[in-house]
Amino acid sequence: MAEEQPITPHAGPTLDSEGQLTYVGDDGRRYVVGLPPDTDGEGIERVMGDLREGHDLLLRIEALCQQWIETVHSPELDHRAALVLLLTTLETSLDVPDSDLD
């Protein structure tokens, strides 16, 4: 079974003809970024700008994650299990408590 790799954006996000924020992944497929339906045009432009500014940082984070997986995977912890462990740990450590969202 081939290991699934995360999809890396090939280019910064753009607004498509339907007004949806989208990007093309390195697999050539188009992905829609889910934004709240009440997001206004200016809000979308701000989000797009923020995503573009964060692109290089995201690439560095992705490289570090790949490096970590290569470091920890072994016969006892295969690549997929290491990826799941990494994502679960990141999700837990970066989760914002509901009380902080107000």
Tab-separated table of N, CA, C and O in Angstrom:
chain	number	residue	atom	x	y	z
A	1	MET	N	0.849	-1.188	0.000
A	1	MET	CA	0.000	0.000	0.000
A	1	MET	C	0.887	1.241	0.000
A	1	MET	O	1.779	1.395	0.819
A	2	ALA	N	0.653	2.151	-0.933
A	2	ALA	CA	1.449	3.372	-1.029
A	2	ALA	C	1.076	4.328	0.098
A	2	ALA	O	-0.076	4.436	0.485
A	3	GLU	N	2.094	5.016	0.615
A	3	GLU	CA	1.843	5.984	1.680
A	3	GLU	C	1.245	7.247	1.090
A	3	GLU	O	1.682	7.725	0.053
A	4	GLU	N	0.220	7.782	1.757
A	4	GLU	CA	-0.375	9.024	1.312
A	4	GLU	C	0.471	10.187	1.806
A	4	GLU	O	0.864	10.217	2.956
A	5	GLN	N	0.754	11.112	0.921
A	5	GLN	CA	1.521	12.288	1.275
A	5	GLN	C	0.574	13.484	1.360
A	5	GLN	O	-0.399	13.556	0.613
A	6	PRO	N	0.853	14.426	2.260
A	6	PRO	CA	0.011	15.622	2.320
A	6	PRO	C	0.114	16.404	1.013
A	6	PRO	O	1.122	16.349	0.321
A	7	ILE	N	-0.944	17.106	0.679
A	7	ILE	CA	-0.972	17.910	-0.533
A	7	ILE	C	-0.389	19.286	-0.228
A	7	ILE	O	-0.826	19.973	0.685
A	8	THR	N	0.613	19.668	-0.972
A	8	THR	CA	1.242	20.969	-0.821
A	8	THR	C	0.657	21.922	-1.865
A	8	THR	O	0.555	21.553	-3.034
A	9	PRO	N	0.260	23.130	-1.444
A	9	PRO	CA	-0.224	24.082	-2.449
A	9	PRO	C	0.862	24.381	-3.471
A	9	PRO	O	2.018	24.595	-3.125
A	10	HIS	N	0.494	24.349	-4.740
A	10	HIS	CA	1.427	24.632	-5.824
A	10	HIS	C	1.590	26.141	-6.016
A	10	HIS	O	2.620	26.613	-6.477
A	11	ALA	N	0.551	26.876	-5.666
A	11	ALA	CA	0.567	28.334	-5.801
A	11	ALA	C	-0.308	28.919	-4.703
A	11	ALA	O	-1.055	28.195	-4.051
A	12	GLY	N	-0.201	30.221	-4.526
A	12	GLY	CA	-1.016	30.896	-3.523
A	12	GLY	C	-2.492	30.811	-3.864
A	12	GLY	O	-2.867	30.543	-5.006
A	13	PRO	N	-3.355	31.013	-2.883
A	13	PRO	CA	-4.794	30.924	-3.129
A	13	PRO	C	-5.293	32.038	-4.031
A	13	PRO	O	-4.716	33.125	-4.089
A	14	THR	N	-6.364	31.747	-4.754
A	14	THR	CA	-7.011	32.731	-5.620
A	14	THR	C	-8.518	32.596	-5.471
A	14	THR	O	-9.021	31.595	-4.972
A	15	LEU	N	-9.226	33.590	-5.915
A	15	LEU	CA	-10.684	33.519	-5.969
A	15	LEU	C	-11.068	32.970	-7.334
A	15	LEU	O	-10.622	33.486	-8.362
A	16	ASP	N	-11.896	31.927	-7.357
A	16	ASP	CA	-12.322	31.369	-8.636
A	16	ASP	C	-13.532	32.142	-9.159
A	16	ASP	O	-13.985	33.113	-8.545
A	17	SER	N	-14.069	31.709	-10.279
A	17	SER	CA	-15.186	32.419	-10.910
A	17	SER	C	-16.448	32.403	-10.061
A	17	SER	O	-17.347	33.214	-10.261
A	18	GLU	N	-16.529	31.482	-9.093
A	18	GLU	CA	-17.689	31.410	-8.205
A	18	GLU	C	-17.452	32.156	-6.891
A	18	GLU	O	-18.261	32.086	-5.976
A	19	GLY	N	-16.307	32.835	-6.776
A	19	GLY	CA	-16.001	33.589	-5.572
A	19	GLY	C	-15.456	32.751	-4.431
A	19	GLY	O	-15.384	33.214	-3.307
A	20	GLN	N	-15.061	31.497	-4.711
A	20	GLN	CA	-14.514	30.635	-3.670
A	20	GLN	C	-12.999	30.777	-3.619
A	20	GLN	O	-12.331	30.910	-4.645
A	21	LEU	N	-12.469	30.746	-2.414
A	21	LEU	CA	-11.030	30.792	-2.212
A	21	LEU	C	-10.486	29.399	-2.528
A	21	LEU	O	-10.875	28.413	-1.896
A	22	THR	N	-9.614	29.298	-3.528
A	22	THR	CA	-9.109	27.997	-3.968
A	22	THR	C	-7.601	28.040	-4.165
A	22	THR	O	-6.999	29.111	-4.267
A	23	TYR	N	-7.007	26.859	-4.204
A	23	TYR	CA	-5.607	26.732	-4.588
A	23	TYR	C	-5.437	25.425	-5.348
A	23	TYR	O	-6.259	24.517	-5.246
A	24	VAL	N	-4.369	25.343	-6.127
A	24	VAL	CA	-4.049	24.120	-6.848
A	24	VAL	C	-2.945	23.423	-6.079
A	24	VAL	O	-1.919	24.028	-5.755
A	25	GLY	N	-3.163	22.152	-5.766
A	25	GLY	CA	-2.170	21.376	-5.041
A	25	GLY	C	-1.078	20.873	-5.965
A	25	GLY	O	-1.205	20.926	-7.190
A	26	ASP	N	-0.007	20.377	-5.368
A	26	ASP	CA	1.089	19.851	-6.180
A	26	ASP	C	0.687	18.584	-6.932
A	26	ASP	O	1.405	18.117	-7.802
A	27	ASP	N	-0.516	18.069	-6.629
A	27	ASP	CA	-1.044	16.919	-7.367
A	27	ASP	C	-1.860	17.359	-8.576
A	27	ASP	O	-2.403	16.539	-9.301
A	28	GLY	N	-1.966	18.679	-8.804
A	28	GLY	CA	-2.689	19.213	-9.951
A	28	GLY	C	-4.179	19.402	-9.727
A	28	GLY	O	-4.864	19.937	-10.596
A	29	ARG	N	-4.690	19.002	-8.579
A	29	ARG	CA	-6.113	19.149	-8.296
A	29	ARG	C	-6.400	20.500	-7.650
A	29	ARG	O	-5.555	21.081	-6.998
A	30	ARG	N	-7.637	20.983	-7.842
A	30	ARG	CA	-8.062	22.253	-7.253
A	30	ARG	C	-8.723	21.963	-5.920
A	30	ARG	O	-9.535	21.070	-5.773
A	31	TYR	N	-8.356	22.742	-4.905
A	31	TYR	CA	-8.911	22.585	-3.559
A	31	TYR	C	-9.601	23.874	-3.153
A	31	TYR	O	-9.088	24.965	-3.397
A	32	VAL	N	-10.753	23.739	-2.518
A	32	VAL	CA	-11.515	24.892	-2.035
A	32	VAL	C	-11.232	25.047	-0.556
A	32	VAL	O	-11.319	24.095	0.214
A	33	VAL	N	-10.871	26.264	-0.158
A	33	VAL	CA	-10.627	26.573	1.243
A	33	VAL	C	-11.959	26.993	1.841
A	33	VAL	O	-12.609	27.903	1.340
A	34	GLY	N	-12.371	26.320	2.890
A	34	GLY	CA	-13.660	26.614	3.507
A	34	GLY	C	-13.600	27.855	4.372
A	34	GLY	O	-12.832	27.916	5.322
A	35	LEU	N	-14.365	28.847	4.030
A	35	LEU	CA	-14.500	30.059	4.834
A	35	LEU	C	-15.956	30.183	5.256
A	35	LEU	O	-16.857	29.701	4.573
A	36	PRO	N	-16.194	30.832	6.385
A	36	PRO	CA	-17.585	31.030	6.798
A	36	PRO	C	-18.375	31.728	5.694
A	36	PRO	O	-17.851	32.616	5.010
A	37	PRO	N	-19.639	31.339	5.489
A	37	PRO	CA	-20.434	31.907	4.396
A	37	PRO	C	-20.666	33.405	4.515
A	37	PRO	O	-20.919	34.065	3.519
A	38	ASP	N	-20.547	33.971	5.717
A	38	ASP	CA	-20.784	35.407	5.888
A	38	ASP	C	-19.514	36.238	5.721
A	38	ASP	O	-19.521	37.443	5.970
A	39	THR	N	-18.410	35.617	5.271
A	39	THR	CA	-17.168	36.359	5.059
A	39	THR	C	-17.345	37.300	3.878
A	39	THR	O	-17.748	36.885	2.799
A	40	ASP	N	-17.028	38.574	4.095
A	40	ASP	CA	-17.187	39.557	3.018
A	40	ASP	C	-15.972	39.565	2.102
A	40	ASP	O	-14.957	38.924	2.359
A	41	GLY	N	-16.071	40.279	1.010
A	41	GLY	CA	-14.997	40.349	0.028
A	41	GLY	C	-13.694	40.866	0.602
A	41	GLY	O	-12.620	40.336	0.304
A	42	GLU	N	-13.776	41.897	1.438
A	42	GLU	CA	-12.556	42.433	2.052
A	42	GLU	C	-11.934	41.412	2.997
A	42	GLU	O	-10.725	41.287	3.076
A	43	GLY	N	-12.785	40.678	3.710
A	43	GLY	CA	-12.293	39.631	4.602
A	43	GLY	C	-11.567	38.543	3.837
A	43	GLY	O	-10.522	38.055	4.260
A	44	ILE	N	-12.118	38.165	2.692
A	44	ILE	CA	-11.474	37.144	1.865
A	44	ILE	C	-10.130	37.654	1.365
A	44	ILE	O	-9.134	36.924	1.367
A	45	GLU	N	-10.072	38.903	0.947
A	45	GLU	CA	-8.806	39.471	0.476
A	45	GLU	C	-7.756	39.461	1.588
A	45	GLU	O	-6.584	39.171	1.346
A	46	ARG	N	-8.175	39.766	2.820
A	46	ARG	CA	-7.243	39.734	3.953
A	46	ARG	C	-6.745	38.313	4.192
A	46	ARG	O	-5.553	38.089	4.400
A	47	VAL	N	-7.669	37.347	4.154
A	47	VAL	CA	-7.279	35.945	4.341
A	47	VAL	C	-6.292	35.528	3.254
A	47	VAL	O	-5.268	34.900	3.536
A	48	MET	N	-6.586	35.882	2.015
A	48	MET	CA	-5.691	35.523	0.910
A	48	MET	C	-4.302	36.129	1.114
A	48	MET	O	-3.287	35.464	0.909
A	49	GLY	N	-4.260	37.374	1.520
A	49	GLY	CA	-2.973	38.025	1.776
A	49	GLY	C	-2.209	37.345	2.898
A	49	GLY	O	-1.001	37.112	2.792
A	50	ASP	N	-2.914	37.008	3.970
A	50	ASP	CA	-2.275	36.314	5.095
A	50	ASP	C	-1.733	34.955	4.660
A	50	ASP	O	-0.627	34.561	5.044
A	51	LEU	N	-2.516	34.216	3.859
A	51	LEU	CA	-2.061	32.912	3.382
A	51	LEU	C	-0.835	33.042	2.488
A	51	LEU	O	0.105	32.246	2.581
A	52	ARG	N	-0.835	34.053	1.623
A	52	ARG	CA	0.332	34.267	0.751
A	52	ARG	C	1.567	34.609	1.574
A	52	ARG	O	2.657	34.109	1.306
A	53	GLU	N	1.397	35.465	2.597
A	53	GLU	CA	2.531	35.842	3.438
A	53	GLU	C	3.072	34.652	4.216
A	53	GLU	O	4.261	34.573	4.492
A	54	GLY	N	2.215	33.709	4.557
A	54	GLY	CA	2.635	32.551	5.327
A	54	GLY	C	3.155	31.393	4.499
A	54	GLY	O	3.585	30.375	5.054
A	55	HIS	N	3.148	31.520	3.169
A	55	HIS	CA	3.524	30.408	2.292
A	55	HIS	C	4.934	29.887	2.563
A	55	HIS	O	5.136	28.682	2.725
A	56	ASP	N	5.923	30.763	2.623
A	56	ASP	CA	7.305	30.321	2.848
A	56	ASP	C	7.462	29.672	4.220
A	56	ASP	O	8.161	28.664	4.359
A	57	LEU	N	6.806	30.219	5.216
A	57	LEU	CA	6.852	29.633	6.551
A	57	LEU	C	6.218	28.243	6.543
A	57	LEU	O	6.751	27.303	7.138
A	58	LEU	N	5.092	28.095	5.839
A	58	LEU	CA	4.454	26.786	5.737
A	58	LEU	C	5.390	25.767	5.085
A	58	LEU	O	5.475	24.615	5.525
A	59	LEU	N	6.111	26.177	4.054
A	59	LEU	CA	7.071	25.273	3.410
A	59	LEU	C	8.176	24.857	4.379
A	59	LEU	O	8.599	23.696	4.386
A	60	ARG	N	8.637	25.790	5.221
A	60	ARG	CA	9.662	25.442	6.214
A	60	ARG	C	9.112	24.480	7.257
A	60	ARG	O	9.784	23.535	7.665
A	61	ILE	N	7.867	24.724	7.694
A	61	ILE	CA	7.235	23.829	8.663
A	61	ILE	C	7.078	22.437	8.060
A	61	ILE	O	7.361	21.427	8.718
A	62	GLU	N	6.657	22.376	6.803
A	62	GLU	CA	6.507	21.093	6.133
A	62	GLU	C	7.844	20.352	6.071
A	62	GLU	O	7.908	19.143	6.346
A	63	ALA	N	8.929	21.058	5.759
A	63	ALA	CA	10.253	20.428	5.700
A	63	ALA	C	10.671	19.908	7.073
A	63	ALA	O	11.222	18.802	7.187
A	64	LEU	N	10.397	20.683	8.123
A	64	LEU	CA	10.717	20.230	9.474
A	64	LEU	C	9.899	19.000	9.860
A	64	LEU	O	10.408	18.073	10.499
A	65	CYS	N	8.636	18.977	9.469
A	65	CYS	CA	7.789	17.823	9.761
A	65	CYS	C	8.325	16.587	9.040
A	65	CYS	O	8.388	15.495	9.631
A	66	GLN	N	8.712	16.744	7.781
A	66	GLN	CA	9.294	15.624	7.032
A	66	GLN	C	10.567	15.133	7.723
A	66	GLN	O	10.796	13.928	7.853
A	67	GLN	N	11.389	16.078	8.167
A	67	GLN	CA	12.636	15.723	8.860
A	67	GLN	C	12.331	14.954	10.140
A	67	GLN	O	12.980	13.954	10.446
A	68	TRP	N	11.323	15.398	10.893
A	68	TRP	CA	10.958	14.719	12.132
A	68	TRP	C	10.479	13.302	11.850
A	68	TRP	O	10.894	12.351	12.520
A	69	ILE	N	9.618	13.151	10.844
A	69	ILE	CA	9.116	11.816	10.497
A	69	ILE	C	10.261	10.899	10.101
A	69	ILE	O	10.319	9.745	10.533
A	70	GLU	N	11.189	11.392	9.291
A	70	GLU	CA	12.335	10.572	8.879
A	70	GLU	C	13.200	10.191	10.076
A	70	GLU	O	13.790	9.114	10.113
A	71	THR	N	13.274	11.061	11.069
A	71	THR	CA	14.080	10.790	12.259
A	71	THR	C	13.447	9.723	13.151
A	71	THR	O	14.148	8.864	13.676
A	72	VAL	N	12.133	9.758	13.317
A	72	VAL	CA	11.490	8.868	14.291
A	72	VAL	C	10.942	7.573	13.702
A	72	VAL	O	10.693	6.631	14.436
A	73	HIS	N	10.742	7.533	12.386
A	73	HIS	CA	10.143	6.296	11.873
A	73	HIS	C	11.158	5.161	11.912
A	73	HIS	O	12.361	5.371	11.829
A	74	SER	N	10.642	3.964	12.135
A	74	SER	CA	11.475	2.777	12.302
A	74	SER	C	10.606	1.564	11.989
A	74	SER	O	9.423	1.711	11.689
A	75	PRO	N	11.171	0.371	12.072
A	75	PRO	CA	10.324	-0.819	11.865
A	75	PRO	C	9.154	-0.879	12.857
A	75	PRO	O	8.079	-1.369	12.525
A	76	GLU	N	9.343	-0.343	14.043
A	76	GLU	CA	8.278	-0.350	15.045
A	76	GLU	C	7.299	0.810	14.862
A	76	GLU	O	6.173	0.762	15.352
A	77	LEU	N	7.722	1.880	14.215
A	77	LEU	CA	6.879	3.060	13.986
A	77	LEU	C	7.021	3.442	12.515
A	77	LEU	O	7.933	4.178	12.141
A	78	ASP	N	6.120	2.908	11.686
A	78	ASP	CA	6.247	3.167	10.256
A	78	ASP	C	5.931	4.629	9.925
A	78	ASP	O	5.467	5.396	10.782
A	79	HIS	N	6.176	4.992	8.685
A	79	HIS	CA	6.015	6.384	8.231
A	79	HIS	C	4.602	6.893	8.498
A	79	HIS	O	4.418	7.999	9.012
A	80	ARG	N	3.598	6.094	8.174
A	80	ARG	CA	2.205	6.519	8.350
A	80	ARG	C	1.881	6.739	9.828
A	80	ARG	O	1.240	7.716	10.198
A	81	ALA	N	2.334	5.833	10.687
A	81	ALA	CA	2.090	5.972	12.128
A	81	ALA	C	2.795	7.214	12.675
A	81	ALA	O	2.252	7.921	13.526
A	82	ALA	N	4.004	7.479	12.183
A	82	ALA	CA	4.731	8.681	12.613
A	82	ALA	C	3.979	9.938	12.178
A	82	ALA	O	3.874	10.903	12.940
A	83	LEU	N	3.425	9.919	10.969
A	83	LEU	CA	2.651	11.060	10.475
A	83	LEU	C	1.411	11.279	11.342
A	83	LEU	O	1.114	12.405	11.746
A	84	VAL	N	0.704	10.214	11.646
A	84	VAL	CA	-0.497	10.320	12.494
A	84	VAL	C	-0.125	10.861	13.871
A	84	VAL	O	-0.804	11.738	14.410
A	85	LEU	N	0.965	10.366	14.431
A	85	LEU	CA	1.423	10.850	15.735
A	85	LEU	C	1.750	12.336	15.681
A	85	LEU	O	1.350	13.113	16.554
A	86	LEU	N	2.453	12.746	14.637
A	86	LEU	CA	2.811	14.160	14.481
A	86	LEU	C	1.560	15.030	14.368
A	86	LEU	O	1.423	16.033	15.076
A	87	LEU	N	0.637	14.649	13.495
A	87	LEU	CA	-0.563	15.463	13.293
A	87	LEU	C	-1.435	15.520	14.537
A	87	LEU	O	-1.974	16.575	14.881
A	88	THR	N	-1.563	14.402	15.229
A	88	THR	CA	-2.351	14.370	16.460
A	88	THR	C	-1.718	15.254	17.525
A	88	THR	O	-2.410	16.011	18.223
A	89	THR	N	-0.398	15.169	17.650
A	89	THR	CA	0.309	15.989	18.633
A	89	THR	C	0.173	17.468	18.303
A	89	THR	O	-0.100	18.295	19.190
A	90	LEU	N	0.326	17.828	17.031
A	90	LEU	CA	0.177	19.227	16.631
A	90	LEU	C	-1.244	19.720	16.867
A	90	LEU	O	-1.445	20.827	17.373
A	91	GLU	N	-2.223	18.901	16.505
A	91	GLU	CA	-3.617	19.298	16.713
A	91	GLU	C	-3.900	19.540	18.186
A	91	GLU	O	-4.529	20.528	18.559
A	92	THR	N	-3.397	18.663	19.043
A	92	THR	CA	-3.623	18.807	20.483
A	92	THR	C	-2.904	20.036	21.031
A	92	THR	O	-3.481	20.822	21.780
A	93	SER	N	-1.657	20.222	20.627
A	93	SER	CA	-0.885	21.337	21.190
A	93	SER	C	-1.316	22.691	20.642
A	93	SER	O	-1.156	23.709	21.319
A	94	LEU	N	-1.887	22.722	19.451
A	94	LEU	CA	-2.293	23.994	18.846
A	94	LEU	C	-3.771	24.298	19.014
A	94	LEU	O	-4.228	25.369	18.629
A	95	ASP	N	-4.530	23.379	19.602
A	95	ASP	CA	-5.961	23.561	19.782
A	95	ASP	C	-6.210	24.746	20.705
A	95	ASP	O	-5.576	24.887	21.754
A	96	VAL	N	-7.129	25.601	20.298
A	96	VAL	CA	-7.481	26.773	21.095
A	96	VAL	C	-8.722	26.444	21.904
A	96	VAL	O	-9.754	26.060	21.331
A	97	PRO	N	-8.640	26.559	23.232
A	97	PRO	CA	-9.830	26.292	24.063
A	97	PRO	C	-10.986	27.218	23.656
A	97	PRO	O	-10.759	28.362	23.269
A	98	ASP	N	-12.210	26.699	23.721
A	98	ASP	CA	-13.397	27.496	23.344
A	98	ASP	C	-13.452	28.818	24.085
A	98	ASP	O	-13.871	29.818	23.531
A	99	SER	N	-12.987	28.848	25.317
A	99	SER	CA	-13.032	30.084	26.105
A	99	SER	C	-12.120	31.157	25.523
A	99	SER	O	-12.341	32.337	25.733
A	100	ASP	N	-11.091	30.754	24.757
A	100	ASP	CA	-10.182	31.733	24.147
A	100	ASP	C	-10.695	32.266	22.819
A	100	ASP	O	-10.109	33.189	22.256
A	101	LEU	N	-11.772	31.695	22.295
A	101	LEU	CA	-12.299	32.117	20.999
A	101	LEU	C	-13.183	33.350	21.101
A	101	LEU	O	-13.484	33.985	20.115
A	102	ASP	N	-13.608	33.711	22.293
A	102	ASP	CA	-14.492	34.866	22.469
A	102	ASP	C	-13.753	36.167	22.425
A	102	ASP	O	-12.644	36.344	22.627
